[in-house]
């Protein structure tokens, strides 16, 4: 079975500082990996997805993620946090049917 | 833009009531999903449908059923609501395939008293 583990349920960063959200996956086949973001009182929206075309994936709002097979990781980063990045972030892995298994989520708080 | 619409943003029901949560998508997507979201647990898949009248159980189907009579509509049914079904329910849809992104509705916050 495929699964993802997100390290850290809450992350606090200062405005302008690096954002790093950790995700490790477990999969018996080449994984399809995603990062989604949920802003307050909204549904989830896609930040980026790994397609195997490149190990460094760029997404919306300045986020990117790097796929590292040797570490079974797909960590999400943003060089400089904005107040608008305050949200909950979910890592997910897809199976052959397109069903997503989500991690528990990481709540990001951005302080001035 | 793809739109996934959930019929209610907030619902309050009593224990033992039959509850219907409705979801409609407007982009002719084959796949539709129902997840529930609880703090600290992320999203957990309840049921999944990959075609009209087709359904598959997810990770936590107990106490739930679904109906997909038309391609655009996917209903989640709580036959006899219980307090442990108080949660945020999220509907999503996608094209068929392994690497397709999901489009989510805004969610229904269900409280069972």
XYZ file of C-alpha atoms in Angstrom:
225
model
C 0.000 0.000 0.000
C 1.132 3.507 -0.718
C 1.349 6.137 1.969
C 2.933 9.452 2.843
C 4.231 10.820 6.118
C 4.491 14.520 6.811
C 6.959 15.487 9.493
C 5.673 18.254 11.728
C 2.006 19.094 12.156
C 2.770 22.795 12.710
C 5.521 24.996 11.295
C 6.091 28.626 12.217
C 8.226 30.780 9.932
C 9.081 34.444 9.833
C 8.065 36.508 6.854
C 10.917 36.356 4.345
C 12.397 33.153 5.754
C 12.690 29.789 4.039
C 9.668 27.505 4.159
C 10.507 23.787 4.307
C 7.791 21.160 4.630
C 8.845 17.539 4.779
C 7.142 14.591 3.111
C 8.308 10.989 2.879
C 6.497 8.393 0.826
C 6.150 4.652 0.757
C 5.375 3.050 -2.580
C 6.148 -0.256 -4.255
C 5.987 1.307 -7.700
C 7.225 4.624 -9.100
C 5.127 7.121 -7.189
C 2.858 9.892 -8.388
C 3.281 12.618 -5.786
C 1.413 15.835 -5.138
C 1.358 18.818 -2.828
C -1.973 20.512 -2.114
C -2.720 23.663 -0.123
C -5.851 24.528 1.836
C -6.472 28.152 2.726
C -8.888 28.878 5.586
C -12.500 27.940 4.805
C -11.627 26.707 1.337
C -11.212 23.384 -0.420
C -7.818 22.035 -1.414
C -6.006 23.249 -4.500
C -3.027 21.767 -6.282
C 0.373 23.373 -5.670
C 2.439 21.004 -7.799
C 2.821 17.391 -8.884
C 5.700 15.095 -9.700
C 5.473 13.668 -13.208
C 8.874 11.912 -13.480
C 9.949 14.334 -16.209
C 12.141 16.220 -13.746
C 13.126 15.710 -10.131
C 12.738 19.409 -9.285
C 9.146 20.470 -9.732
C 8.011 24.065 -9.754
C 4.524 24.969 -8.630
C 2.349 27.966 -8.084
C 3.068 30.868 -5.721
C 6.849 30.299 -5.769
C 6.782 26.805 -4.271
C 8.890 23.934 -5.515
C 9.541 20.351 -4.480
C 12.391 17.959 -5.117
C 11.867 14.246 -5.660
C 14.649 12.154 -4.109
C 14.205 8.472 -4.765
C 17.147 7.435 -2.564
C 15.553 9.220 0.397
C 11.919 8.468 -0.594
C 11.220 12.133 -0.053
C 9.311 14.933 -1.769
C 9.947 17.982 0.393
C 8.267 21.310 -0.382
C 10.177 24.586 -0.208
C 9.736 28.280 -0.792
C 12.725 30.629 -0.473
C 10.879 33.534 1.113
C 7.637 33.209 3.048
C 4.775 35.676 2.619
C 1.927 36.271 5.018
C -0.396 34.878 2.359
C 1.352 31.482 2.627
C -0.367 30.813 5.950
C -2.408 27.680 5.230
C -2.439 23.933 5.672
C -0.326 21.892 3.276
C -0.900 18.274 2.334
C 1.401 15.815 0.626
C -0.310 12.999 -1.292
C 0.499 9.897 -3.339
C -1.693 8.470 -6.089
C -2.415 4.836 -6.851
C -3.144 3.306 -10.253
C -6.807 4.359 -10.080
C -6.013 7.959 -9.344
C -7.026 7.717 -5.694
C -4.933 9.943 -3.472
C -3.606 8.975 -0.048
C -2.991 12.154 1.929
C -0.612 12.893 4.738
C -1.883 14.339 8.009
C -1.092 17.880 6.905
C 1.231 20.646 8.087
C -0.200 23.931 9.333
C 2.023 26.855 8.382
C 1.971 30.039 10.442
C 3.828 33.094 9.110
C 4.897 35.716 11.634
C 5.759 39.331 10.757
C -12.547 26.710 -14.501
C -13.680 23.391 -13.155
C -16.286 23.746 -10.528
C -17.115 21.211 -7.858
C -20.148 22.275 -5.894
C -21.230 20.839 -2.584
C -24.835 21.527 -1.723
C -24.344 22.751 1.844
C -21.526 24.511 3.649
C -22.844 23.707 7.117
C -25.266 21.013 8.259
C -26.547 20.140 11.714
C -28.292 16.794 12.135
C -29.464 14.632 14.993
C -28.220 11.167 15.849
C -30.049 8.507 13.860
C -31.092 10.808 11.021
C -30.449 9.855 7.395
C -28.157 12.445 5.844
C -27.501 13.188 2.185
C -24.473 15.151 1.035
C -24.591 16.158 -2.592
C -21.754 16.976 -4.958
C -21.902 18.149 -8.555
C -19.042 18.744 -10.995
C -19.315 20.504 -14.325
C -16.298 19.233 -16.274
C -17.370 15.747 -17.360
C -14.843 14.100 -15.042
C -14.884 10.328 -14.803
C -13.615 10.075 -11.226
C -15.361 11.396 -8.143
C -14.356 11.041 -4.509
C -15.630 11.628 -1.011
C -13.093 12.380 1.727
C -13.541 13.340 5.327
C -11.104 15.709 6.970
C -10.354 15.626 10.688
C -7.666 17.593 12.559
C -4.435 15.658 12.806
C -5.670 12.908 10.489
C -5.555 14.678 7.147
C -8.000 13.526 4.496
C -9.295 9.975 4.502
C -11.039 8.434 1.532
C -14.563 7.210 2.160
C -15.707 6.162 -1.310
C -14.566 6.537 -4.877
C -16.414 6.275 -8.184
C -14.735 5.891 -11.567
C -17.885 5.783 -13.673
C -21.639 6.087 -13.479
C -23.121 3.459 -11.157
C -19.616 2.260 -10.246
C -18.244 2.653 -6.749
C -15.323 1.441 -4.706
C -14.789 1.514 -0.978
C -12.063 3.728 0.354
C -10.259 3.470 3.652
C -13.204 4.263 5.959
C -16.509 3.249 4.287
C -18.237 1.975 7.421
C -21.454 3.855 8.129
C -21.540 5.433 4.657
C -22.930 4.622 1.244
C -22.820 6.469 -2.081
C -24.829 6.902 -5.224
C -23.760 7.931 -8.704
C -26.720 7.810 -11.078
C -25.399 10.566 -13.341
C -21.833 11.350 -14.287
C -21.842 14.815 -12.797
C -23.382 13.950 -9.431
C -21.976 11.914 -6.542
C -23.951 11.626 -3.331
C -22.724 10.525 0.078
C -25.326 8.974 2.368
C -25.149 8.507 6.103
C -27.848 5.922 6.751
C -28.048 6.618 10.481
C -25.888 9.519 11.546
C -23.749 9.152 14.638
C -21.760 11.690 16.625
C -18.461 10.227 15.432
C -19.426 11.252 11.906
C -19.161 14.911 12.851
C -16.512 16.109 10.418
C -15.647 18.159 7.352
C -16.624 16.318 4.179
C -14.829 17.111 0.941
C -15.914 16.069 -2.517
C -13.447 15.965 -5.404
C -13.372 15.035 -9.069
C -10.724 14.278 -11.670
C -10.178 12.911 -15.125
C -9.403 9.201 -15.354
C -5.718 8.382 -14.889
C -3.014 8.016 -12.305
C -1.495 11.463 -12.412
C -4.515 13.692 -12.746
C -5.087 16.439 -10.259
C -8.148 16.463 -8.079
C -10.516 19.420 -8.044
C -12.120 19.928 -4.652
C -15.348 21.461 -3.484
C -15.377 23.883 -0.566
C -16.520 21.237 1.873
C -19.516 20.540 4.102
C -19.048 20.841 7.840
C -21.430 18.298 9.319
C -22.301 18.341 13.011
C -24.234 15.397 14.423
C -25.795 16.127 17.797
